[in-house]
Amino acid sequence: MFAALAVFAFWHRVSPAGCEPLLAPAGLSALRRALIWGENGAEEEEEEESIGGRQAPHGHRGTERHSEQVSPVDMSYISCALRAAAPRRLPAPWRSPRPFSSTAGPPAEKNVPYQKTLKEEGARITGPSRPLPPSAEVVVVGGGSLGCQTTYHLAKLGVTSVVLLERDRLTSGTTWHTAGLLWQLRPSDVEVELLAHTRDVVSRELPAETGLHTGWLGKVYGVESYVLSPAQTKELYPLMNVTDLYGTLYVPKDGTMDPAGTCSTLARAAAARGATIIENCPVTGIQVRADDFGVKRVHAVETAHGTIQTPCVVNCAGVWARALGQLAGVHVPLVAMHHAYVVTERIEGIQNMPNVRDHDASVYLRLQGDALSVGGYESNPIFWEEVSEKFAFGLFDLDWDVFTQHIEGAINRVPVLEKTGIKSTVCGPESFTADHKPLMGEAPEVRGFFLGCGFNSAGMMLGGGCGRELAHWIVHGRPEKDMRFHQSLTDNNRWIRERSHESYAKNYSVVFPHDEPLAGRNMRKDPLHEQELLRQGCVFQERHGWERPGWFSPKGAAPVLDYDYYGAYSQERHKDYAYNQLLADEYTFDFPPHHDTIKNECLTCRNALALFDMSYFGKFYLVGPEATKAANWLFTADVSKEPGSTVYTCMLNKRGGVESDLTVSRISPGEPGSPLAPAFQGDGYYLAIGGAVAQHNWSHITAVLQDMKLQCQLIDCSEELGMMSLQGPLSRAVLQEVLDTDLSNEAFPFSTHKLVKAAGCTVRAMRLSFVGEMGWELHVPRADCVRVYRAVMEAGARHGITNAGYRAIDSLSIEKGYRHWHADLRPDDTPLEAGLAFTCKLKSSIPFLGREAVEAQKSSGIFRRLVCFTTDEKVPMFGLEAIWRDGQVVGHIRRADFGFAIDKTIAYGYIRDPAGGPVSLDFVKSGSYQLERMGVSYPARAHTKSPFDPENKRVKGIY
């Protein structure tokens, strides 16, 4: 029997009726990252090895050691050491400081808890395991979980000329000692689907294809989970201390994978389909050549034993991915850290118990036969500064000074551990990324160089799903799901190091809706940041390095300070940190304490006017002789209008999925060197794109232009231009005092733009709105931003103007029904499904990317549709709540917020017909709906139009 259990002292609702089923994704909404008790006692400690040696953040490399048999360590020894030693406090990022002992225990055996690994198979050979072919369609580098899964899925897609190169033996890097749990719940719907595919591969596909057992120990495909009371938890797990718990989440049917069995079976299945697996063949170089248009492309892979000509390389090198990327001139933003667990001696009564993750203690306890593996995520992980090229099947000494902090949490949760010995230790390098997401997709620097690395200890469980997406990406040009790679700040080592540290230290933290990172801040700031907004109480958010206004605190300035590593590495912890306290105040799944402050920003915008600093937006120019040809193909709407026009449009992929929504403005040539009106030959378009997805847009457009070999140029002026948006019924009255142009409906209609003067500065004024009010955006040269801002605020003072941030934009935009890319819109959503058919020029004969797919869907019917819901009960929702229609689950919420003008909770989600039919508007209207939040269902009303200003009068100035 295998299962998974999450322990959470932080969860506030336990069903008095007892065991309450949680249906995903409703469970995801309640949990985010709550602890999961995983079946078969293994969890996301996917790719761990052991490294020894105490190391400060800039310390020396650990020393490799062979496994050695020594006396087991008694946990009571460590427990006594904790009490006896003078403790120094090492605070974790999500809770109060906890004791830390510098007393080292006696050594334990260094060994993985597996009966068989690929390390023991066959004699050591010095050359490649088979001859290298002269060429290949794809070369995958790295024979761990991701490399084997990607190779297998490429072969399944018909790529027979695929070669996997492994520098040693399969799994020898970090995969060989992974815990290997495959659990079923993650904090996003995409990740749940990726896990489901991994489960399908190892439990069904591989055994059917090869007749071999992969080591899969779970057998169920659905997500079954239950919320248990402390008493029920104690009955299920008698050895657990439940006195400090509100409840637990029980997942009875997760499973585990054996790393050696899974990877060797994947390799065999891939080889049977024509793939070539070559071990003992390290890569020494990547040949990159520029084509006739100056585009860098992969040309070949060099090894010590020969060169393989190939247009495509997949970097699945794990901890070594950064070094491999350097061979091609590609920045791979990950860091290597020491990551450890210990295996106990036999524990009587532990057999068949679920795995446990205690997120408050940042510790997990994984069943290992009749023992437990104990590990966690500490605030002071050791960085592996110089990754050894020779590291293979190695285990390193465990640093007890670092690891001992996990013992307290483990003993508190399972007290019998205090008198249990430690049999062996595993401590090794693992790669971590700045956003705790894997690095996936084609690198922007070099075409044909793909990343499949940085899996944050989840490479085994996500390997099947991500391997399939990566293979689809290579073959078809895009993944099937929303899998994005951001280039922003990938070459900034400080940002990568700080953010990766924080993602590691907060790995088990509860993900609260409005939390923000403390690491890697103040990297990109617009001119208003310090000179105006910070001193006025702006609480900033971070998006891909940019500081953008979140909301405005009446308590005054709350600057973001330099990262203090949560007090680790002898860093002094910030005291009286106002910004951090404001974040901590919002650690809730209820309405946040600043709810009324954001309400005031929203209602001031609705009733008077508000100024939004949106300078973090991406601002690109598409110019050149073939710019119109490119624009017609890239954009779903007809943007080839006269200069002065602005059009809201989408960009699609070949399958008709939405890659972006943005505004495109036709412009006339300006002066050389001007960021506001550049000089160019041919046609010109100005693109304004949400800053969080600007890099994604840049990569998508660049790839299309390169593939079509068009004579045009994409220019990034995001840093050179600021962007202010003045919105509300009084915006015209205020701006008429500042701008030197007539702002009447006749002279300046909606969806147009002009170059005008504001406070003596030339700006581009656009009549647009993302909040559903009459308003204008002012695109301003960086040097003039403060001057223009002050002029607008001075003119607006007597009209009741206020600053407002993105928290207000989120509420105002959902109230009006405006879409957010990556929430309401993703690459697996089409404009027809999202209610954006009006952006598609289907009535014209102009071809555009994705048109055939959109027309085919229009002909065959829409089988999922984005629907707006409101609830009369004022309850906070944040996304992933289940949508019930006539007693059946038909989807889940993608985005939710509170609408202050209509005084209701608003939520958007895609629904399907359980019977499999098309989802028509009549289907939407005819159902009875409920939204389930944390196990409680709330009656909801479905809307086929925006619940606020459905006739769209306000943006036209009709009040």
Short mmCIF file of N, CA and C in Angstrom, two decimals, residues 513-516 521 524 526 528-529 533 537-544 546-553 579 586 592 594-595 597-602 605-606 610-619 661 663 688-694 718 721-727 769-771 777-779 802-815 818-821 823 895-898 900:
data_model
loop_
_atom_site.label_atom_id
_atom_site.label_comp_id
_atom_site.label_asym_id
_atom_site.label_seq_id
_atom_site.Cartn_x
_atom_site.Cartn_y
_atom_site.Cartn_z
N PRO A 513 -1.67 34.01 -2.39
CA PRO A 513 -2.00 34.65 -3.67
C PRO A 513 -1.22 35.91 -4.00
N HIS A 514 -0.87 36.70 -2.99
CA HIS A 514 -0.27 38.01 -3.28
C HIS A 514 1.16 38.12 -2.76
N ASP A 515 1.83 37.00 -2.59
CA ASP A 515 3.21 37.02 -2.12
C ASP A 515 4.13 37.53 -3.23
N GLU A 516 5.24 38.10 -2.84
CA GLU A 516 6.24 38.60 -3.78
C GLU A 516 7.63 38.14 -3.31
N ARG A 521 15.67 41.79 -6.29
CA ARG A 521 14.79 42.94 -6.50
C ARG A 521 15.59 44.17 -6.95
N ARG A 524 15.39 46.28 -12.35
CA ARG A 524 14.93 47.12 -13.46
C ARG A 524 13.86 48.05 -12.91
N ASP A 526 11.74 51.94 -13.47
CA ASP A 526 11.45 53.06 -14.36
C ASP A 526 11.70 54.37 -13.60
N LEU A 528 9.92 56.76 -12.51
CA LEU A 528 8.99 57.17 -11.46
C LEU A 528 9.20 56.41 -10.16
N HIS A 529 9.95 55.33 -10.20
CA HIS A 529 10.07 54.43 -9.06
C HIS A 529 10.46 55.17 -7.79
N LEU A 533 6.93 57.45 -6.95
CA LEU A 533 5.98 56.46 -6.45
C LEU A 533 6.38 55.88 -5.10
N GLY A 537 4.22 55.78 -1.04
CA GLY A 537 3.69 54.56 -0.44
C GLY A 537 3.48 53.42 -1.40
N CYS A 538 4.07 53.46 -2.60
CA CYS A 538 3.87 52.38 -3.55
C CYS A 538 4.48 51.08 -3.03
N VAL A 539 3.69 50.04 -3.03
CA VAL A 539 4.15 48.69 -2.69
C VAL A 539 4.38 47.97 -4.01
N PHE A 540 5.63 47.72 -4.32
CA PHE A 540 5.97 47.24 -5.65
C PHE A 540 5.86 45.72 -5.75
N GLN A 541 5.52 45.29 -6.95
CA GLN A 541 5.58 43.89 -7.35
C GLN A 541 6.78 43.68 -8.27
N GLU A 542 7.23 42.44 -8.38
CA GLU A 542 8.34 42.14 -9.29
C GLU A 542 7.86 41.21 -10.38
N ARG A 543 8.17 41.58 -11.62
CA ARG A 543 7.84 40.74 -12.76
C ARG A 543 9.03 40.70 -13.71
N HIS A 544 9.73 39.57 -13.69
CA HIS A 544 10.88 39.36 -14.57
C HIS A 544 11.91 40.48 -14.47
N TRP A 546 11.49 43.53 -13.38
CA TRP A 546 10.91 44.87 -13.32
C TRP A 546 10.20 45.08 -11.98
N GLU A 547 10.36 46.28 -11.44
CA GLU A 547 9.55 46.72 -10.30
C GLU A 547 8.35 47.46 -10.86
N ARG A 548 7.16 46.96 -10.59
CA ARG A 548 5.95 47.63 -11.06
C ARG A 548 5.03 47.91 -9.87
N PRO A 549 4.23 48.96 -9.93
CA PRO A 549 3.36 49.29 -8.80
C PRO A 549 2.31 48.22 -8.54
N GLY A 550 2.24 47.76 -7.29
CA GLY A 550 1.20 46.81 -6.92
C GLY A 550 -0.02 47.52 -6.35
N TRP A 551 0.22 48.29 -5.31
CA TRP A 551 -0.83 49.10 -4.69
C TRP A 551 -0.15 50.16 -3.84
N PHE A 552 -0.92 51.09 -3.31
CA PHE A 552 -0.35 52.22 -2.59
C PHE A 552 -0.80 52.19 -1.13
N SER A 553 0.18 52.05 -0.26
CA SER A 553 -0.11 51.94 1.17
C SER A 553 -0.23 53.33 1.80
N TYR A 579 8.40 46.57 4.05
CA TYR A 579 7.88 45.88 2.87
C TYR A 579 7.56 44.42 3.20
N GLU A 586 -0.50 39.88 4.32
CA GLU A 586 -1.40 39.33 3.30
C GLU A 586 -1.25 37.82 3.17
N PRO A 592 -7.47 40.09 1.78
CA PRO A 592 -6.30 40.61 2.47
C PRO A 592 -6.65 41.85 3.28
N HIS A 594 -5.47 44.69 3.14
CA HIS A 594 -5.42 45.92 2.34
C HIS A 594 -6.53 45.95 1.28
N HIS A 595 -7.53 45.11 1.47
CA HIS A 595 -8.65 45.00 0.54
C HIS A 595 -9.32 46.36 0.32
N THR A 597 -8.05 49.32 0.76
CA THR A 597 -7.15 50.26 0.09
C THR A 597 -7.24 50.08 -1.42
N ILE A 598 -7.25 48.84 -1.87
CA ILE A 598 -7.36 48.55 -3.30
C ILE A 598 -8.77 48.92 -3.79
N LYS A 599 -9.75 48.71 -2.94
CA LYS A 599 -11.12 49.13 -3.28
C LYS A 599 -11.17 50.62 -3.57
N ASN A 600 -10.48 51.41 -2.76
CA ASN A 600 -10.48 52.85 -2.97
C ASN A 600 -9.83 53.22 -4.30
N GLU A 601 -8.73 52.56 -4.66
CA GLU A 601 -8.09 52.82 -5.94
C GLU A 601 -9.05 52.49 -7.09
N CYS A 602 -9.75 51.36 -6.98
CA CYS A 602 -10.66 50.94 -8.06
C CYS A 602 -11.84 51.90 -8.19
N CYS A 605 -11.02 55.25 -9.66
CA CYS A 605 -10.91 55.15 -11.12
C CYS A 605 -12.29 55.13 -11.78
N ARG A 606 -13.22 54.40 -11.20
CA ARG A 606 -14.56 54.30 -11.78
C ARG A 606 -15.31 55.64 -11.68
N ALA A 610 -7.77 57.77 -12.17
CA ALA A 610 -6.59 57.20 -11.54
C ALA A 610 -5.46 57.15 -12.55
N LEU A 611 -4.23 57.29 -12.05
CA LEU A 611 -3.06 57.19 -12.90
C LEU A 611 -2.33 55.88 -12.59
N PHE A 612 -2.09 55.10 -13.64
CA PHE A 612 -1.39 53.82 -13.53
C PHE A 612 -0.04 53.94 -14.22
N ASP A 613 1.03 53.65 -13.50
CA ASP A 613 2.36 53.59 -14.11
C ASP A 613 2.54 52.19 -14.69
N MET A 614 2.54 52.09 -16.02
CA MET A 614 2.65 50.81 -16.71
C MET A 614 3.94 50.73 -17.51
N SER A 615 4.96 51.42 -17.01
CA SER A 615 6.22 51.54 -17.76
C SER A 615 6.93 50.22 -17.96
N TYR A 616 6.61 49.22 -17.17
CA TYR A 616 7.29 47.94 -17.34
C TYR A 616 6.83 47.20 -18.61
N PHE A 617 5.82 47.72 -19.28
CA PHE A 617 5.33 47.12 -20.52
C PHE A 617 6.48 46.95 -21.52
N GLY A 618 6.39 45.90 -22.33
CA GLY A 618 7.28 45.76 -23.46
C GLY A 618 6.85 46.69 -24.58
N LYS A 619 7.83 47.35 -25.20
CA LYS A 619 7.52 48.33 -26.27
C LYS A 619 8.45 48.06 -27.43
N ASP A 661 -1.73 38.51 -26.54
CA ASP A 661 -2.65 39.57 -26.94
C ASP A 661 -1.95 40.89 -26.66
N THR A 663 -1.53 45.38 -28.25
CA THR A 663 -2.01 46.44 -29.13
C THR A 663 -0.94 46.77 -30.16
N ALA A 688 2.74 47.32 -28.06
CA ALA A 688 2.74 47.47 -26.60
C ALA A 688 2.22 46.17 -25.99
N ILE A 689 3.05 45.56 -25.12
CA ILE A 689 2.81 44.20 -24.63
C ILE A 689 3.05 44.16 -23.13
N GLY A 690 2.23 43.43 -22.40
CA GLY A 690 2.43 43.26 -20.96
C GLY A 690 3.85 42.84 -20.63
N GLY A 691 4.46 43.52 -19.65
CA GLY A 691 5.87 43.30 -19.38
C GLY A 691 6.21 41.89 -18.95
N ALA A 692 5.31 41.21 -18.27
CA ALA A 692 5.60 39.86 -17.80
C ALA A 692 5.74 38.87 -18.95
N VAL A 693 5.20 39.21 -20.12
CA VAL A 693 5.27 38.28 -21.26
C VAL A 693 5.99 38.92 -22.44
N ALA A 694 6.67 40.03 -22.20
CA ALA A 694 7.34 40.72 -23.30
C ALA A 694 8.40 39.84 -23.94
N SER A 718 11.83 49.07 -24.73
CA SER A 718 11.15 48.95 -23.45
C SER A 718 11.80 49.79 -22.37
N LEU A 721 11.40 53.96 -22.99
CA LEU A 721 10.10 54.62 -22.92
C LEU A 721 9.38 54.27 -21.63
N GLY A 722 8.79 55.28 -21.02
CA GLY A 722 7.86 55.05 -19.92
C GLY A 722 6.44 55.01 -20.44
N MET A 723 5.51 54.57 -19.59
CA MET A 723 4.12 54.46 -20.04
C MET A 723 3.20 54.73 -18.86
N MET A 724 2.39 55.77 -18.98
CA MET A 724 1.41 56.13 -17.96
C MET A 724 0.02 56.03 -18.55
N SER A 725 -0.91 55.52 -17.78
CA SER A 725 -2.29 55.39 -18.25
C SER A 725 -3.19 56.15 -17.30
N LEU A 726 -3.90 57.12 -17.84
CA LEU A 726 -4.84 57.92 -17.06
C LEU A 726 -6.25 57.49 -17.43
N GLN A 727 -6.98 56.95 -16.46
CA GLN A 727 -8.27 56.32 -16.74
C GLN A 727 -9.35 56.83 -15.78
N SER A 769 -7.95 51.59 -23.21
CA SER A 769 -8.26 51.30 -21.81
C SER A 769 -8.11 49.81 -21.55
N PHE A 770 -7.53 49.49 -20.39
CA PHE A 770 -7.50 48.11 -19.95
C PHE A 770 -8.31 47.94 -18.67
N VAL A 771 -9.09 48.97 -18.33
CA VAL A 771 -9.90 48.90 -17.12
C VAL A 771 -11.37 49.20 -17.40
N GLU A 777 -3.39 56.44 -22.77
CA GLU A 777 -2.04 56.06 -22.39
C GLU A 777 -1.07 57.11 -22.93
N LEU A 778 -0.08 57.46 -22.13
CA LEU A 778 0.97 58.38 -22.55
C LEU A 778 2.29 57.62 -22.59
N HIS A 779 2.85 57.47 -23.79
CA HIS A 779 4.13 56.79 -23.97
C HIS A 779 5.19 57.90 -24.06
N THR A 802 -5.90 59.83 -8.15
CA THR A 802 -5.15 58.96 -7.25
C THR A 802 -4.18 58.12 -8.05
N ASN A 803 -3.09 57.72 -7.41
CA ASN A 803 -2.23 56.67 -7.97
C ASN A 803 -2.92 55.34 -7.77
N ALA A 804 -2.71 54.43 -8.69
CA ALA A 804 -3.26 53.08 -8.56
C ALA A 804 -2.28 52.09 -9.17
N GLY A 805 -2.36 50.84 -8.70
CA GLY A 805 -1.41 49.83 -9.13
C GLY A 805 -2.06 48.65 -9.83
N TYR A 806 -1.27 47.61 -10.00
CA TYR A 806 -1.75 46.46 -10.76
C TYR A 806 -2.75 45.61 -10.01
N ARG A 807 -2.79 45.71 -8.71
CA ARG A 807 -3.85 45.01 -7.99
C ARG A 807 -5.20 45.61 -8.37
N ALA A 808 -5.24 46.92 -8.54
CA ALA A 808 -6.48 47.56 -9.00
C ALA A 808 -6.76 47.19 -10.45
N ILE A 809 -5.72 47.17 -11.29
CA ILE A 809 -5.92 46.78 -12.69
C ILE A 809 -6.51 45.38 -12.77
N ASP A 810 -6.01 44.46 -11.94
CA ASP A 810 -6.54 43.09 -11.96
C ASP A 810 -8.03 43.08 -11.68
N SER A 811 -8.45 43.85 -10.68
CA SER A 811 -9.87 43.89 -10.33
C SER A 811 -10.70 44.60 -11.40
N LEU A 812 -10.24 45.74 -11.85
CA LEU A 812 -10.99 46.51 -12.84
C LEU A 812 -11.10 45.78 -14.17
N SER A 813 -10.03 45.12 -14.58
CA SER A 813 -10.06 44.45 -15.88
C SER A 813 -10.94 43.21 -15.87
N ILE A 814 -10.94 42.46 -14.77
CA ILE A 814 -11.80 41.27 -14.74
C ILE A 814 -13.27 41.69 -14.65
N GLU A 815 -13.52 42.83 -14.02
CA GLU A 815 -14.88 43.36 -13.93
C GLU A 815 -15.40 43.70 -15.32
N TYR A 818 -11.93 42.00 -19.59
CA TYR A 818 -10.71 42.01 -20.40
C TYR A 818 -9.83 40.82 -20.00
N ARG A 819 -9.21 40.22 -21.00
CA ARG A 819 -8.44 39.00 -20.78
C ARG A 819 -7.02 39.30 -20.28
N HIS A 820 -6.51 38.38 -19.51
CA HIS A 820 -5.11 38.41 -19.11
C HIS A 820 -4.40 37.21 -19.74
N TRP A 821 -3.33 37.51 -20.48
CA TRP A 821 -2.57 36.41 -21.05
C TRP A 821 -1.87 35.64 -19.94
N ALA A 823 -3.36 33.73 -17.93
CA ALA A 823 -4.42 33.34 -17.02
C ALA A 823 -5.64 32.93 -17.84
N ARG A 895 -8.94 32.48 -13.44
CA ARG A 895 -8.62 33.76 -12.81
C ARG A 895 -9.83 34.26 -12.05
N ALA A 896 -9.59 34.85 -10.89
CA ALA A 896 -10.69 35.37 -10.09
C ALA A 896 -10.22 36.60 -9.33
N ASP A 897 -11.16 37.47 -9.02
CA ASP A 897 -10.86 38.67 -8.23
C ASP A 897 -12.20 39.22 -7.75
N PHE A 898 -12.11 40.27 -6.97
CA PHE A 898 -13.34 40.91 -6.49
C PHE A 898 -13.59 42.17 -7.30
N PHE A 900 -15.27 45.61 -7.35
CA PHE A 900 -15.79 46.54 -6.35
C PHE A 900 -16.96 47.36 -6.87
#
